[in-house]
PDB file of C-alpha atoms in Angstrom:
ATOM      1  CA  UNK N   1       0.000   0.000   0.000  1.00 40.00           C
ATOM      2  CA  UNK N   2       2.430   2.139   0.599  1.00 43.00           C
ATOM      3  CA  UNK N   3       4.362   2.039  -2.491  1.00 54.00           C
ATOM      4  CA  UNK N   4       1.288   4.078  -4.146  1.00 84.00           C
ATOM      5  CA  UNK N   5       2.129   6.762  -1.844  1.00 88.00           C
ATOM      6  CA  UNK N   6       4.844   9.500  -2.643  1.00 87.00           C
ATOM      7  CA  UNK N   7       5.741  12.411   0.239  1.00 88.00           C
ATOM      8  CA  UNK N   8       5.359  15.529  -0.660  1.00 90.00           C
ATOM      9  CA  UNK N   9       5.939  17.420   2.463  1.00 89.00           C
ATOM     10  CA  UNK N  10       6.073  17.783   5.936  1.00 90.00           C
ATOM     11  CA  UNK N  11       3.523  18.558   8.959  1.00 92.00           C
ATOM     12  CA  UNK N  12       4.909  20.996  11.273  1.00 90.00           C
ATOM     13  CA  UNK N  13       4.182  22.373  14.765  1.00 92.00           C
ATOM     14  CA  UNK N  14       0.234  23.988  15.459  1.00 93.00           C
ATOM     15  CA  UNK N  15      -0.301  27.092  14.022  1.00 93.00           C
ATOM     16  CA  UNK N  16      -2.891  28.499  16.484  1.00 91.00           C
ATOM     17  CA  UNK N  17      -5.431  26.705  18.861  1.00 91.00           C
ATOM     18  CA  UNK N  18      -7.863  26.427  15.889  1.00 93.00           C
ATOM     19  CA  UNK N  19      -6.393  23.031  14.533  1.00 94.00           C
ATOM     20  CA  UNK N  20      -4.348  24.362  11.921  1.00 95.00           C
ATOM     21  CA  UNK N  21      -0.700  23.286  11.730  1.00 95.00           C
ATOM     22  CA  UNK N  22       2.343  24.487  10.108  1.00 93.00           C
ATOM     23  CA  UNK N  23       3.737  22.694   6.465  1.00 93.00           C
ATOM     24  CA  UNK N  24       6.384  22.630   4.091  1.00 90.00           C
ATOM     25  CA  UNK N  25       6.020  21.132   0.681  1.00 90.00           C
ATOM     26  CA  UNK N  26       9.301  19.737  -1.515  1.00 85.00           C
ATOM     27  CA  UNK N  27       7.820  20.635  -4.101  1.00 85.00           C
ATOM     28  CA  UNK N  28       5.726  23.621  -5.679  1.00 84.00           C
ATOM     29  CA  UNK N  29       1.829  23.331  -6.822  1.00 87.00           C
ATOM     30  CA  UNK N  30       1.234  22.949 -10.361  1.00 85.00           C
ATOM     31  CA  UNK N  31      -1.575  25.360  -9.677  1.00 85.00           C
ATOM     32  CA  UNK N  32      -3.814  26.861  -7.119  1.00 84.00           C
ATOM     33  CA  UNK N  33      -5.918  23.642  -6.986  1.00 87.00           C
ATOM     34  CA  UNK N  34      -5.475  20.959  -3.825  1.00 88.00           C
ATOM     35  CA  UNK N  35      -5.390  17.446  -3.802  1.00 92.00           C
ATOM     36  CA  UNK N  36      -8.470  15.828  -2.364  1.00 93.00           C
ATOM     37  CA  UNK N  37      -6.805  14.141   0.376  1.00 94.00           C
ATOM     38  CA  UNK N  38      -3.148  13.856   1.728  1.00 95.00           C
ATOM     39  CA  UNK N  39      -2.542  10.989   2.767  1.00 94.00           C
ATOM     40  CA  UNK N  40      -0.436  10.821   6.937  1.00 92.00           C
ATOM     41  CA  UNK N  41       1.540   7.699   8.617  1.00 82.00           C
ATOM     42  CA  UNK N  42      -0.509   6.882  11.721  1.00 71.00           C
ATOM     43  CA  UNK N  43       0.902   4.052  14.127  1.00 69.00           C
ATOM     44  CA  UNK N  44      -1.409   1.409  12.174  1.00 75.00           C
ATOM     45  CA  UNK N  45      -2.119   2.845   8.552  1.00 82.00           C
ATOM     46  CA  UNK N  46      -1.890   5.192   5.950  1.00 88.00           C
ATOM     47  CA  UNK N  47      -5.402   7.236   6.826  1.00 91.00           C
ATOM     48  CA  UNK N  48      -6.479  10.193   4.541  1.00 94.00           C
ATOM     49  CA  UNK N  49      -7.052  13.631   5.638  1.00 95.00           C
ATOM     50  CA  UNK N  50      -9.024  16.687   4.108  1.00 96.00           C
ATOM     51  CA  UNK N  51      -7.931  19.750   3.270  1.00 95.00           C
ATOM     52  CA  UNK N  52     -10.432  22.500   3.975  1.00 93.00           C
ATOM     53  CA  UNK N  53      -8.691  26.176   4.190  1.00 92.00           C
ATOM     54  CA  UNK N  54      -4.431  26.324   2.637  1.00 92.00           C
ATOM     55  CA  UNK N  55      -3.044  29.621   3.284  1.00 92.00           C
ATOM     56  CA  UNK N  56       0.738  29.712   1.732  1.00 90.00           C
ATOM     57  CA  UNK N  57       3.369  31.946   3.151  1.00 88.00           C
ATOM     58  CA  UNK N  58       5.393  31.656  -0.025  1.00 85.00           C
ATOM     59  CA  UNK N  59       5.563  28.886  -2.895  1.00 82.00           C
ATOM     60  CA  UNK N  60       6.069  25.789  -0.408  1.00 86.00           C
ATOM     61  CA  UNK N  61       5.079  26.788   3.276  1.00 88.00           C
ATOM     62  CA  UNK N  62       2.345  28.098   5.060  1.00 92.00           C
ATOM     63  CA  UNK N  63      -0.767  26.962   7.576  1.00 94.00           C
ATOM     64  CA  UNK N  64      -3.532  24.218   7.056  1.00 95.00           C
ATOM     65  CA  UNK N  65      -6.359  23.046   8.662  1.00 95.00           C
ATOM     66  CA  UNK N  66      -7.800  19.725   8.039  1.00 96.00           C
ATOM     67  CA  UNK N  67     -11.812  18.615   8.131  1.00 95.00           C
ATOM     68  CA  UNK N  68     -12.043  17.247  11.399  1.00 95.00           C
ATOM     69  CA  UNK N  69      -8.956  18.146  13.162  1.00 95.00           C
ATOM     70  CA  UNK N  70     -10.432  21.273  15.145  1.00 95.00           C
ATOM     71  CA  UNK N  71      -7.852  21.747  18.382  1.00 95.00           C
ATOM     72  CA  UNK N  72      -4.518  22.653  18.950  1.00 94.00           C
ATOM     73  CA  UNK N  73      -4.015  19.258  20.411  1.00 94.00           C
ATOM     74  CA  UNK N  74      -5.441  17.251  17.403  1.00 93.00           C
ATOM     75  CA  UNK N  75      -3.158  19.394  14.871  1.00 92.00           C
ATOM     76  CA  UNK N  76       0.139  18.258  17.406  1.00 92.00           C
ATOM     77  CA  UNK N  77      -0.805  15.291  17.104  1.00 91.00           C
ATOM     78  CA  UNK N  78       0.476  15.245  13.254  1.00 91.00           C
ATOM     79  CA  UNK N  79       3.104  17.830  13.939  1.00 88.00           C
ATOM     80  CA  UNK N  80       6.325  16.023  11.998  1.00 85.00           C
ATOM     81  CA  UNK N  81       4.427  13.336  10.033  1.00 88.00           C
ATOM     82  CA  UNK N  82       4.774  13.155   6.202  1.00 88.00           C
ATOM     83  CA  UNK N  83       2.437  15.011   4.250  1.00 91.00           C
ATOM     84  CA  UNK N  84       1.688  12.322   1.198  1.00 92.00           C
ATOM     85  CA  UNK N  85      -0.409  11.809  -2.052  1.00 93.00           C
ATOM     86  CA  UNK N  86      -1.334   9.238  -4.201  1.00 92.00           C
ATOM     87  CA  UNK N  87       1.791   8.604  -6.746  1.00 87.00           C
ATOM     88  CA  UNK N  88      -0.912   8.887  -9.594  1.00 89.00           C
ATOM     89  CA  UNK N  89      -1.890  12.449  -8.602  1.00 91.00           C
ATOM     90  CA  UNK N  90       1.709  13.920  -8.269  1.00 90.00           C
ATOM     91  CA  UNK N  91       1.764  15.608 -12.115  1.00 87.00           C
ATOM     92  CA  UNK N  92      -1.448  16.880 -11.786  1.00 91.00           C
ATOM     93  CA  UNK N  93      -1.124  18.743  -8.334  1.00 92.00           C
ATOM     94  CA  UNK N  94       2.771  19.377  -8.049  1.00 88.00           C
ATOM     95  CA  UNK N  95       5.597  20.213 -10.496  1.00 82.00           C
ATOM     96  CA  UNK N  96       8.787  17.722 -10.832  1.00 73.00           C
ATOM     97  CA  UNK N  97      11.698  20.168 -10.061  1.00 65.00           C
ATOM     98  CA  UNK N  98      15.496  19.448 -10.154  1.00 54.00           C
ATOM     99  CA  UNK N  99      16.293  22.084  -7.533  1.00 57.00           C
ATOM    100  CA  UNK N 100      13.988  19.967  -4.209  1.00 73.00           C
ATOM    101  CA  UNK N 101      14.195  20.183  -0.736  1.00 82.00           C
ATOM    102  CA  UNK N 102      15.482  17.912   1.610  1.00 90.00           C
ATOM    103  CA  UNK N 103      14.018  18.978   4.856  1.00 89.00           C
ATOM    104  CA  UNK N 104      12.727  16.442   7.151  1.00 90.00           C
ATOM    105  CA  UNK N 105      14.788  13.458   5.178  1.00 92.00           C
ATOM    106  CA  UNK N 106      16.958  11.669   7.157  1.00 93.00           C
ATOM    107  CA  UNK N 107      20.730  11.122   5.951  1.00 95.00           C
ATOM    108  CA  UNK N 108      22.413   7.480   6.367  1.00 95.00           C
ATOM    109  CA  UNK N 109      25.846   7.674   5.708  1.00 95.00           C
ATOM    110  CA  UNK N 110      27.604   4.227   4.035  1.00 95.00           C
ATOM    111  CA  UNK N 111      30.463   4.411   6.752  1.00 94.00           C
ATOM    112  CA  UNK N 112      28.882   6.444   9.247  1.00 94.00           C
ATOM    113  CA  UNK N 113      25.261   5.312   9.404  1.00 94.00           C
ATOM    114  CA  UNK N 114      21.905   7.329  10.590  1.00 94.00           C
ATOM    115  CA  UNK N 115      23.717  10.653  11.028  1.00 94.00           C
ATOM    116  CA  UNK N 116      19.975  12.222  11.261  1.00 91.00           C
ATOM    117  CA  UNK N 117      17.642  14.549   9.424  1.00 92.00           C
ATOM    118  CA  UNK N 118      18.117  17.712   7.206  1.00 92.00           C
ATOM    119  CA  UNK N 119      17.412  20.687   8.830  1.00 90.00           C
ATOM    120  CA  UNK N 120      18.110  22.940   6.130  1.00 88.00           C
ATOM    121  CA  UNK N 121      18.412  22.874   2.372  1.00 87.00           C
ATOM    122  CA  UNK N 122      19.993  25.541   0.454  1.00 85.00           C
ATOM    123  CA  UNK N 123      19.974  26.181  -3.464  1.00 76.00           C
ATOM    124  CA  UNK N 124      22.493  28.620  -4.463  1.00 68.00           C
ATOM    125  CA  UNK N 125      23.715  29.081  -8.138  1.00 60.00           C
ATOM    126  CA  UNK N 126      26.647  26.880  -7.797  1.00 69.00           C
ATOM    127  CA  UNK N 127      25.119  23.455  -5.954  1.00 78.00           C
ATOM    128  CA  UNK N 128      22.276  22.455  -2.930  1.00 84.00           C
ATOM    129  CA  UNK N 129      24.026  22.567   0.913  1.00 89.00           C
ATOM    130  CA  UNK N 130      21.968  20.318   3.220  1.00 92.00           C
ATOM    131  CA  UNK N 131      22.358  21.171   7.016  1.00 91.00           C
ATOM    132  CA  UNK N 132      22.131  18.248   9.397  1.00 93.00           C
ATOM    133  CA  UNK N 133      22.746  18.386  13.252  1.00 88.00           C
ATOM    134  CA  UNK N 134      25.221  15.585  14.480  1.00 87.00           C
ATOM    135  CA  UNK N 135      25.422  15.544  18.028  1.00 83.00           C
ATOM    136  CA  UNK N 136      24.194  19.230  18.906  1.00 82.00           C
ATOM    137  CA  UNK N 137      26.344  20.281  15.785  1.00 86.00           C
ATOM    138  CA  UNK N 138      25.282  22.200  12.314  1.00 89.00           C
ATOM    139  CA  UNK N 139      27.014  20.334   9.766  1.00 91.00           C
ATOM    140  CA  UNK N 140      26.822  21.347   5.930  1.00 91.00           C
ATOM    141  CA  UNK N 141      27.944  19.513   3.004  1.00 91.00           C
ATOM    142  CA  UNK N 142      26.751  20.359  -0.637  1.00 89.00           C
ATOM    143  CA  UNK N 143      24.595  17.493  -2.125  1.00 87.00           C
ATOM    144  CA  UNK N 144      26.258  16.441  -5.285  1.00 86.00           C
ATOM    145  CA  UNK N 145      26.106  13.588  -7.257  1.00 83.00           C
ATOM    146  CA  UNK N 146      29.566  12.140  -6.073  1.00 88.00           C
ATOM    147  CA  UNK N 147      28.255  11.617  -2.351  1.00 92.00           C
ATOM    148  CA  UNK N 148      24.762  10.121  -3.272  1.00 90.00           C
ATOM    149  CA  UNK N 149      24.139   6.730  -3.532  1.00 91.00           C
ATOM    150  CA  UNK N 150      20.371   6.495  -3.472  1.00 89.00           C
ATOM    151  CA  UNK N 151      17.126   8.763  -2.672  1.00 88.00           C
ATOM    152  CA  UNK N 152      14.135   7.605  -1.480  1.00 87.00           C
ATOM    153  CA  UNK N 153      11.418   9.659  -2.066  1.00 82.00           C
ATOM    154  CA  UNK N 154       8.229   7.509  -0.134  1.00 79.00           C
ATOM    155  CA  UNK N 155      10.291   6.899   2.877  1.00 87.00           C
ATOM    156  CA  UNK N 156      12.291  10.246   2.975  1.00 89.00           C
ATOM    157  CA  UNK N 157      16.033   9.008   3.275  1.00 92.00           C
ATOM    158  CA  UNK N 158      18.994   9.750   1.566  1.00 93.00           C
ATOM    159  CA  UNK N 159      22.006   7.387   1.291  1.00 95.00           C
ATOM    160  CA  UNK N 160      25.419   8.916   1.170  1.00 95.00           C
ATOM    161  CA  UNK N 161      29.020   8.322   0.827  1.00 94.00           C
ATOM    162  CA  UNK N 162      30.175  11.248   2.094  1.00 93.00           C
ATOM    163  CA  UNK N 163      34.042  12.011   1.990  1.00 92.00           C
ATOM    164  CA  UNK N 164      35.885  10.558   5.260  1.00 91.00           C
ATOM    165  CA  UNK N 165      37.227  13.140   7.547  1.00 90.00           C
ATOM    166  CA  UNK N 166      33.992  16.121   6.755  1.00 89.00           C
ATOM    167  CA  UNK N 167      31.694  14.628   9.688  1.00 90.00           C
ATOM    168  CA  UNK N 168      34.501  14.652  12.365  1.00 89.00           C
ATOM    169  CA  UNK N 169      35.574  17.922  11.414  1.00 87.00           C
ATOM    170  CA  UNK N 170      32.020  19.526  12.646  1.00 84.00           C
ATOM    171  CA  UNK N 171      31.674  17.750  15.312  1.00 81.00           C
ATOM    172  CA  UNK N 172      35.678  16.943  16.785  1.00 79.00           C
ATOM    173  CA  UNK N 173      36.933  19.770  18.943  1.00 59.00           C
ATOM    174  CA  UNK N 174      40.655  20.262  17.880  1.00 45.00           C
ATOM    175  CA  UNK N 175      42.194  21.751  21.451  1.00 38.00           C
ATOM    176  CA  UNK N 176      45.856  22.281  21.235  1.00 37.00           C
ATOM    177  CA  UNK N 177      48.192  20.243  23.446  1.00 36.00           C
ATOM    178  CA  UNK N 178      50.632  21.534  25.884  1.00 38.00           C
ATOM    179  CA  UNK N 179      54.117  19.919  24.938  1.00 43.00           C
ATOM    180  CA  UNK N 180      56.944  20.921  26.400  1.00 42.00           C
TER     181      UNK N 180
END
């Protein structure tokens, strides 16, 4: 079931006490019209939910409230799940884009392993910087096809092989050594 699923976004904290919550999208809307349903991870299933007001802060962000989700305490209760759609819907309600962001995905290294999620993705003019946080640290790397192994859109995860030495020099404190 959940292979007919793709993520395009991410729930965020409550916006309000109305039930409306925070989102991000990766992705931009092919126009002004909503999907039906997204589609949320509970602990059992895949269950649908309906959008009934979308007010955008800018091309991928802004507040939503969902029928039936009416309290601040309902919308927490979705606050970081996956915002998803049915695969066959993507072309018709979002636009494929080379530049996406990576917020929310979580980054496995090949040597390292879980090294957790992006917090950040930048797009400058030269190449995308992802920020992650390894133990209480920002670190930044550019995302380029050298370091990528494989991404998985449905589950959100990025596989890496990122160059030995760049994690440990974020997070390593280099204090200098009395020698006498």
């Amino acid at each position: 079931m959940e292979n007919n699923f793709t993520t395009v976004g991410n729930i965020g904290k409550p916006h309000g006490r109305s039930g409306a919550f925070n989102f991000s999208l990766h992705f931009e809307m092919a126009s002004d019209e909503l999907p039906p349903a997204f589609y949320v991870n509970s602990a059992k299933d895949i269950l649908p939910y309906f959008p009934m007001e979308v007010n955008f802060k800018n091309d991928t962000s802004g507040f939503m409230f969902f029928e039936g989700i009416e309290t601040k305490e309902q919308s927490a209760a979705l606050a970081n799940a996956s915002l998803m759609i049915k695969e066959a819907d993507f072309d018709k309600y979002f636009i494929r884009e080379e530049e996406e962001n990576f917020d929310g995905f979580e980054v496995e290294d090949k040597v390292l392993g879980n090294l957790g999620k992006v917090i950040e993705t930048t797009d400058n003019t030269v190449q995308t910087v992802l920020s992650i946080l390894v133990n209480g640290k920002e670190v930044m790397f550019p995302l380029v096809d050298a370091f990528v192994i494989k991404v998985d859109y449905t589950n959100q995860k990025l596989f890496l092989n990122l160059p030995e030495g760049l994690i440990e020099a974020y997070t390593q404190h280099n204090e200098e050594r009395d020698e006498d």
